[in-house]
Amino acid sequence: INDIQNFPLLEALQALNELPGVVIWSRGEDMTLEDGRTVAVFTFDLDLASLVGSQEFVNALSEALLPLVAQMGGEGGDMFSDPSTISFILSLVLSQLSDQLSASTAQLSVWISPEDNLIYGLSSVVDVTLDLGFLMSLAPGAADSGSASTGPITFALDFQAVLDQHNGSFTVEAPAEFEPLDTSSLNFDLSNILENAGVSLGGGEDAEPSAPTADTAEFDITAGQESTGALSDSNPNDLYRFEGTAGSVVTITMKKIDDSSNLDPYLKLYDADGNLLAENDDATDVVEGLGFLDSQIAQFTLPSDGSYVIEVSALFIPDNGDYSLLVETD
């Protein structure tokens, strides 16, 4: 079992082994699958009553609830801001649940091939019945309110899956003769669809009628300067010009300011003559302060002295929203 890697459910069950009597695992009779493969069958029985009634479970649940109580801003009273009080109340509730779970069943079976330590089958049986009416008795005045229990809640699961395919290396022989795909009609149809929908792709090779140059740039920006702007249907892109020297390393960052907008920032960097040097849709590295849609051309080495042009736009045009642009040099 310890050789089975990267299987979260088994890892969780193994972690519960530290709690006495919570997980009992055993090996049953080997099973022969339809393909003739023999697999070992391991069964895990989870004692829900022991788990819920353990002090470790109470402590873990208390720690999880404390941040939620703090967010309530004291609406539950000072007593609920005390960890020991929360732990005590949970102990009462979970003790009642533990008694009810004593007749419940939770079992997982795993079929493992001794040849490659891969899992070839799973089966699970869960049967839980709870009556939460006791919670009413814990509420002040509930005994006189005439509230009635909604009755027992039953949850049943009987699941089985056979996993007969696994990732691996395969060799596929290409056909000796083939007819090349005619992409002209595909490109034509796709262009018509996008044009009729009023949408263009900012990242496409032919998305711009002409590449921006230093002469067509609208704004100037310098290293260390942060500029802001807005993209809209009538203004789908902005062009910024900056001066650079050969060998300088620049990082250009475009972020959307309003998280509620549909703007998906897109960056392009050109030389003075309109040659595309770099582009980015979503930042490839995890950077503090960057959203997953924000764009960043990181650590780009300028090839020569002169002017450079930054085009800020959106992946899908039109996309509306405010943005910020920052140019940094090492």
Short mmCIF file of C-alpha atoms in Angstrom, two decimals:
data_model
loop_
_atom_site.label_atom_id
_atom_site.label_comp_id
_atom_site.label_asym_id
_atom_site.label_seq_id
_atom_site.Cartn_x
_atom_site.Cartn_y
_atom_site.Cartn_z
CA ILE A 1 0.00 0.00 0.00
CA ASN A 2 2.84 2.40 0.81
CA ASP A 3 4.10 2.09 -2.80
CA ILE A 4 0.92 3.67 -4.19
CA GLN A 5 1.86 7.28 -4.90
CA ASN A 6 -0.18 10.41 -5.66
CA PHE A 7 -3.56 8.93 -4.77
CA PRO A 8 -5.12 11.49 -2.40
CA LEU A 9 -7.86 9.23 -1.04
CA LEU A 10 -5.40 6.56 0.06
CA GLU A 11 -3.07 9.21 1.47
CA ALA A 12 -5.94 10.58 3.57
CA LEU A 13 -6.82 7.10 4.85
CA GLN A 14 -3.18 6.42 5.71
CA ALA A 15 -3.06 9.71 7.63
CA LEU A 16 -5.99 8.50 9.74
CA ASN A 17 -3.96 5.45 10.80
CA GLU A 18 -2.60 7.62 13.60
CA LEU A 19 -6.06 7.62 15.20
CA PRO A 20 -6.57 4.26 16.95
CA GLY A 21 -9.49 2.23 15.64
CA VAL A 22 -10.59 4.75 13.01
CA VAL A 23 -9.30 2.87 9.96
CA ILE A 24 -9.04 -0.89 9.79
CA TRP A 25 -7.58 -2.28 6.60
CA SER A 26 -7.31 -5.86 5.50
CA ARG A 27 -6.37 -7.86 2.44
CA GLY A 28 -8.99 -10.13 0.96
CA GLU A 29 -8.80 -12.80 -1.69
CA ASP A 30 -7.08 -11.91 -4.95
CA MET A 31 -9.34 -11.18 -7.89
CA THR A 32 -8.92 -12.05 -11.58
CA LEU A 33 -10.08 -9.37 -14.01
CA GLU A 34 -11.58 -10.00 -17.44
CA ASP A 35 -8.21 -9.41 -19.12
CA GLY A 36 -6.68 -12.20 -17.03
CA ARG A 37 -4.79 -9.85 -14.73
CA THR A 38 -4.65 -10.85 -11.07
CA VAL A 39 -5.06 -8.02 -8.58
CA ALA A 40 -4.77 -7.83 -4.82
CA VAL A 41 -7.87 -6.53 -3.03
CA PHE A 42 -7.38 -4.26 -0.02
CA THR A 43 -10.36 -3.12 2.03
CA PHE A 44 -10.46 -0.06 4.28
CA ASP A 45 -13.21 0.12 6.90
CA LEU A 46 -13.69 3.62 8.27
CA ASP A 47 -15.24 3.79 11.75
CA LEU A 48 -17.17 7.06 11.46
CA ALA A 49 -18.24 7.00 15.10
CA SER A 50 -14.63 6.76 16.32
CA LEU A 51 -13.51 9.45 13.89
CA VAL A 52 -16.22 11.99 14.78
CA GLY A 53 -15.88 11.27 18.49
CA SER A 54 -12.10 11.66 18.61
CA GLN A 55 -10.55 14.71 20.26
CA GLU A 56 -8.31 15.16 17.22
CA PHE A 57 -11.38 15.63 15.01
CA VAL A 58 -12.88 18.12 17.49
CA ASN A 59 -9.63 20.11 17.55
CA ALA A 60 -9.32 20.14 13.76
CA LEU A 61 -12.91 21.27 13.29
CA SER A 62 -12.51 23.97 15.96
CA GLU A 63 -9.48 25.40 14.18
CA ALA A 64 -11.40 25.41 10.90
CA LEU A 65 -14.37 27.24 12.43
CA LEU A 66 -12.40 29.96 14.25
CA PRO A 67 -11.74 32.06 11.09
CA LEU A 68 -15.43 31.82 10.14
CA VAL A 69 -16.48 33.01 13.59
CA ALA A 70 -14.01 35.89 13.36
CA GLN A 71 -15.58 37.00 10.07
CA MET A 72 -18.96 37.26 11.81
CA GLY A 73 -17.59 40.27 13.68
CA GLY A 74 -18.82 39.10 17.06
CA GLU A 75 -22.43 38.61 15.98
CA GLY A 76 -22.50 35.35 17.91
CA GLY A 77 -21.43 37.02 21.13
CA ASP A 78 -18.11 37.02 22.98
CA MET A 79 -18.51 33.40 24.02
CA PHE A 80 -18.10 32.26 20.41
CA SER A 81 -14.76 34.07 20.08
CA ASP A 82 -13.27 31.80 22.75
CA PRO A 83 -11.64 28.69 21.20
CA SER A 84 -12.28 26.63 24.33
CA THR A 85 -16.01 27.44 24.16
CA ILE A 86 -16.22 26.46 20.51
CA SER A 87 -14.38 23.22 21.27
CA PHE A 88 -16.76 22.44 24.15
CA ILE A 89 -19.89 23.01 22.05
CA LEU A 90 -18.48 20.92 19.21
CA SER A 91 -17.69 18.14 21.66
CA LEU A 92 -21.35 18.03 22.73
CA VAL A 93 -22.63 17.99 19.16
CA LEU A 94 -20.09 15.49 17.85
CA SER A 95 -20.66 13.21 20.82
CA GLN A 96 -24.33 12.95 19.81
CA LEU A 97 -23.36 12.37 16.19
CA SER A 98 -20.86 9.72 17.19
CA ASP A 99 -23.57 7.74 18.97
CA GLN A 100 -25.78 7.85 15.88
CA LEU A 101 -22.93 6.85 13.57
CA SER A 102 -22.18 3.68 15.49
CA ALA A 103 -24.39 1.68 13.10
CA SER A 104 -23.16 3.39 9.94
CA THR A 105 -20.96 1.82 7.29
CA ALA A 106 -18.13 3.37 5.28
CA GLN A 107 -15.92 1.01 3.30
CA LEU A 108 -13.48 1.41 0.42
CA SER A 109 -11.93 -1.43 -1.55
CA VAL A 110 -8.94 -0.96 -3.85
CA TRP A 111 -7.72 -3.43 -6.49
CA ILE A 112 -3.97 -3.19 -6.96
CA SER A 113 -1.76 -5.03 -9.44
CA PRO A 114 1.37 -6.42 -7.72
CA GLU A 115 3.16 -6.20 -11.08
CA ASP A 116 3.11 -2.43 -11.54
CA ASN A 117 1.54 -1.09 -8.31
CA LEU A 118 -1.25 0.54 -10.30
CA ILE A 119 -4.85 0.71 -9.13
CA TYR A 120 -7.18 -1.22 -11.44
CA GLY A 121 -10.42 -0.93 -9.53
CA LEU A 122 -12.31 0.89 -6.81
CA SER A 123 -15.46 0.05 -4.94
CA SER A 124 -17.12 1.89 -2.11
CA VAL A 125 -20.10 1.24 0.14
CA VAL A 126 -21.42 4.00 2.41
CA ASP A 127 -24.60 3.82 4.48
CA VAL A 128 -25.23 6.62 6.98
CA THR A 129 -28.42 7.55 8.85
CA LEU A 130 -28.63 10.64 11.06
CA ASP A 131 -31.41 12.31 13.01
CA LEU A 132 -30.40 15.91 13.62
CA GLY A 133 -33.39 16.65 15.83
CA PHE A 134 -31.10 16.71 18.86
CA LEU A 135 -29.69 20.02 17.61
CA MET A 136 -33.01 21.68 18.48
CA SER A 137 -32.60 20.69 22.10
CA LEU A 138 -29.28 22.56 22.24
CA ALA A 139 -30.88 25.86 21.18
CA PRO A 140 -32.24 28.07 23.99
CA GLY A 141 -36.03 27.89 24.25
CA ALA A 142 -36.26 25.16 21.62
CA ALA A 143 -38.07 22.81 23.99
CA ASP A 144 -40.99 25.23 24.26
CA SER A 145 -41.05 26.36 20.64
CA GLY A 146 -42.98 23.38 19.38
CA SER A 147 -40.34 22.74 16.70
CA ALA A 148 -40.45 19.22 15.36
CA SER A 149 -37.63 17.10 14.00
CA THR A 150 -37.55 16.68 10.26
CA GLY A 151 -36.82 13.00 10.77
CA PRO A 152 -33.75 10.94 9.97
CA ILE A 153 -31.53 11.68 7.00
CA THR A 154 -30.17 8.68 5.11
CA PHE A 155 -27.21 8.72 2.75
CA ALA A 156 -26.36 5.58 0.80
CA LEU A 157 -23.65 5.01 -1.80
CA ASP A 158 -22.72 1.82 -3.65
CA PHE A 159 -20.03 2.54 -6.22
CA GLN A 160 -17.68 0.44 -8.32
CA ALA A 161 -15.27 1.36 -11.11
CA VAL A 162 -12.81 -0.67 -13.16
CA LEU A 163 -9.73 1.26 -14.28
CA ASP A 164 -8.41 -0.69 -17.25
CA GLN A 165 -6.43 2.08 -18.95
CA HIS A 166 -3.45 4.00 -17.63
CA ASN A 167 -1.10 6.66 -18.93
CA GLY A 168 1.88 5.33 -20.82
CA SER A 169 4.12 5.71 -23.85
CA PHE A 170 2.65 4.68 -27.19
CA THR A 171 3.99 4.64 -30.73
CA VAL A 172 1.53 5.45 -33.50
CA GLU A 173 2.66 4.81 -37.05
CA ALA A 174 1.81 7.67 -39.40
CA PRO A 175 0.22 6.75 -42.75
CA ALA A 176 2.61 6.57 -45.68
CA GLU A 177 0.26 8.55 -47.89
CA PHE A 178 -2.09 11.34 -46.92
CA GLU A 179 -3.91 14.28 -48.43
CA PRO A 180 -2.94 17.66 -46.94
CA LEU A 181 -5.71 19.55 -45.19
CA ASP A 182 -7.04 22.51 -47.15
CA THR A 183 -7.13 25.26 -44.52
CA SER A 184 -8.25 28.07 -46.80
CA SER A 185 -11.95 27.36 -46.36
CA LEU A 186 -11.48 26.90 -42.63
CA ASN A 187 -9.75 30.25 -42.25
CA PHE A 188 -12.37 31.93 -44.42
CA ASP A 189 -15.30 30.51 -42.48
CA LEU A 190 -13.72 31.28 -39.12
CA SER A 191 -12.98 34.85 -40.14
CA ASN A 192 -16.58 35.34 -41.24
CA ILE A 193 -17.91 33.94 -37.98
CA LEU A 194 -15.71 36.22 -35.87
CA GLU A 195 -16.38 39.26 -38.04
CA ASN A 196 -20.14 38.76 -37.90
CA ALA A 197 -19.92 38.40 -34.13
CA GLY A 198 -17.87 41.57 -33.82
CA VAL A 199 -14.96 39.69 -32.26
CA SER A 200 -11.30 39.55 -33.27
CA LEU A 201 -8.41 37.75 -31.63
CA GLY A 202 -5.77 40.10 -30.28
CA GLY A 203 -3.17 37.33 -30.41
CA GLY A 204 -3.67 36.45 -34.09
CA GLU A 205 -0.93 37.02 -36.64
CA ASP A 206 -3.21 39.04 -38.92
CA ALA A 207 -5.24 40.74 -36.20
CA GLU A 208 -3.68 44.15 -36.91
CA PRO A 209 -3.99 45.82 -40.34
CA SER A 210 -0.51 47.30 -39.90
CA ALA A 211 2.13 46.88 -37.21
CA PRO A 212 2.62 49.87 -34.92
CA THR A 213 5.86 51.84 -35.22
CA ALA A 214 7.60 54.46 -33.13
CA ASP A 215 5.96 57.16 -35.27
CA THR A 216 2.43 55.88 -34.62
CA ALA A 217 2.79 55.52 -30.84
CA GLU A 218 0.38 57.75 -28.94
CA PHE A 219 2.05 57.96 -25.53
CA ASP A 220 5.55 58.04 -24.07
CA ILE A 221 6.54 56.00 -21.03
CA THR A 222 9.83 55.60 -19.16
CA ALA A 223 11.29 52.88 -16.98
CA GLY A 224 9.80 52.93 -13.51
CA GLN A 225 6.74 54.84 -14.68
CA GLU A 226 3.26 53.38 -14.28
CA SER A 227 0.56 54.60 -16.64
CA THR A 228 -3.16 53.92 -16.69
CA GLY A 229 -5.72 53.83 -19.46
CA ALA A 230 -8.99 52.35 -20.61
CA LEU A 231 -9.88 50.01 -23.47
CA SER A 232 -13.30 50.08 -25.09
CA ASP A 233 -15.15 49.29 -28.30
CA SER A 234 -13.98 52.59 -29.77
CA ASN A 235 -10.44 52.28 -28.33
CA PRO A 236 -9.38 48.61 -28.54
CA ASN A 237 -5.66 49.30 -28.05
CA ASP A 238 -3.14 51.90 -26.85
CA LEU A 239 0.44 52.37 -28.09
CA TYR A 240 3.29 53.43 -25.80
CA ARG A 241 6.82 54.40 -26.87
CA PHE A 242 9.96 54.12 -24.71
CA GLU A 243 13.69 54.45 -25.31
CA GLY A 244 16.00 51.53 -24.62
CA THR A 245 19.64 50.53 -24.93
CA ALA A 246 21.10 47.31 -26.27
CA GLY A 247 21.48 44.64 -23.59
CA SER A 248 19.02 46.24 -21.18
CA VAL A 249 16.60 43.79 -19.57
CA VAL A 250 13.02 45.03 -19.31
CA THR A 251 9.87 43.68 -17.70
CA ILE A 252 6.55 45.04 -18.95
CA THR A 253 3.40 44.40 -16.91
CA MET A 254 -0.22 45.08 -17.82
CA LYS A 255 -2.92 44.55 -15.19
CA LYS A 256 -6.63 45.11 -15.26
CA ILE A 257 -7.64 47.50 -12.51
CA ASP A 258 -11.25 46.41 -12.00
CA ASP A 259 -11.59 42.70 -11.19
CA SER A 260 -15.26 42.81 -12.21
CA SER A 261 -14.48 43.79 -15.81
CA ASN A 262 -14.23 41.27 -18.64
CA LEU A 263 -10.83 42.59 -19.74
CA ASP A 264 -8.20 39.93 -20.50
CA PRO A 265 -4.99 41.98 -20.91
CA TYR A 266 -2.70 41.28 -23.88
CA LEU A 267 0.78 42.74 -24.39
CA LYS A 268 2.95 43.08 -27.51
CA LEU A 269 6.42 44.58 -27.84
CA TYR A 270 7.70 45.95 -31.17
CA ASP A 271 10.88 47.59 -32.33
CA ALA A 272 10.78 51.04 -33.92
CA ASP A 273 10.08 49.58 -37.38
CA GLY A 274 7.09 47.50 -36.29
CA ASN A 275 8.78 44.10 -35.97
CA LEU A 276 7.14 41.99 -33.27
CA LEU A 277 9.68 41.07 -30.57
CA ALA A 278 7.55 39.52 -27.82
CA GLU A 279 3.95 39.06 -26.74
CA ASN A 280 2.10 37.67 -23.75
CA ASP A 281 -1.47 36.87 -22.80
CA ASP A 282 -1.21 35.55 -19.24
CA ALA A 283 1.93 35.84 -17.10
CA THR A 284 3.80 32.53 -17.15
CA ASP A 285 5.29 32.92 -13.66
CA VAL A 286 3.41 33.29 -10.40
CA VAL A 287 4.07 36.89 -9.35
CA GLU A 288 2.64 38.52 -6.24
CA GLY A 289 0.03 41.09 -7.18
CA LEU A 290 -0.68 39.65 -10.63
CA GLY A 291 -4.05 38.13 -11.44
CA PHE A 292 -4.21 34.97 -13.52
CA LEU A 293 -5.39 36.99 -16.56
CA ASP A 294 -2.81 39.78 -16.23
CA SER A 295 -0.04 39.98 -18.84
CA GLN A 296 3.69 40.30 -18.37
CA ILE A 297 6.63 40.24 -20.78
CA ALA A 298 9.30 39.31 -18.26
CA GLN A 299 13.07 39.73 -18.43
CA PHE A 300 13.28 40.62 -22.12
CA THR A 301 16.72 41.70 -23.38
CA LEU A 302 16.55 44.64 -25.79
CA PRO A 303 18.52 43.88 -28.95
CA SER A 304 19.60 47.43 -29.87
CA ASP A 305 19.57 51.09 -28.94
CA GLY A 306 16.51 53.06 -29.97
CA SER A 307 12.77 53.34 -29.63
CA TYR A 308 10.42 50.49 -28.75
CA VAL A 309 6.64 50.30 -28.89
CA ILE A 310 4.32 48.59 -26.41
CA GLU A 311 0.84 47.72 -27.58
CA VAL A 312 -1.72 47.13 -24.83
CA SER A 313 -4.93 45.44 -25.90
CA ALA A 314 -7.21 42.55 -24.99
CA LEU A 315 -7.10 38.91 -25.98
CA PHE A 316 -10.66 39.19 -27.26
CA ILE A 317 -11.61 42.44 -28.95
CA PRO A 318 -13.77 44.20 -27.93
CA ASP A 319 -13.06 43.82 -24.23
CA ASN A 320 -13.74 46.83 -22.04
CA GLY A 321 -11.92 47.83 -18.89
CA ASP A 322 -9.34 50.01 -17.15
CA TYR A 323 -5.71 48.88 -17.04
CA SER A 324 -2.32 49.85 -15.63
CA LEU A 325 0.99 49.56 -17.50
CA LEU A 326 4.41 49.40 -15.82
CA VAL A 327 7.86 49.27 -17.46
CA GLU A 328 10.80 48.14 -15.31
CA THR A 329 14.50 47.64 -16.08
CA ASP A 330 17.14 45.65 -14.20
#
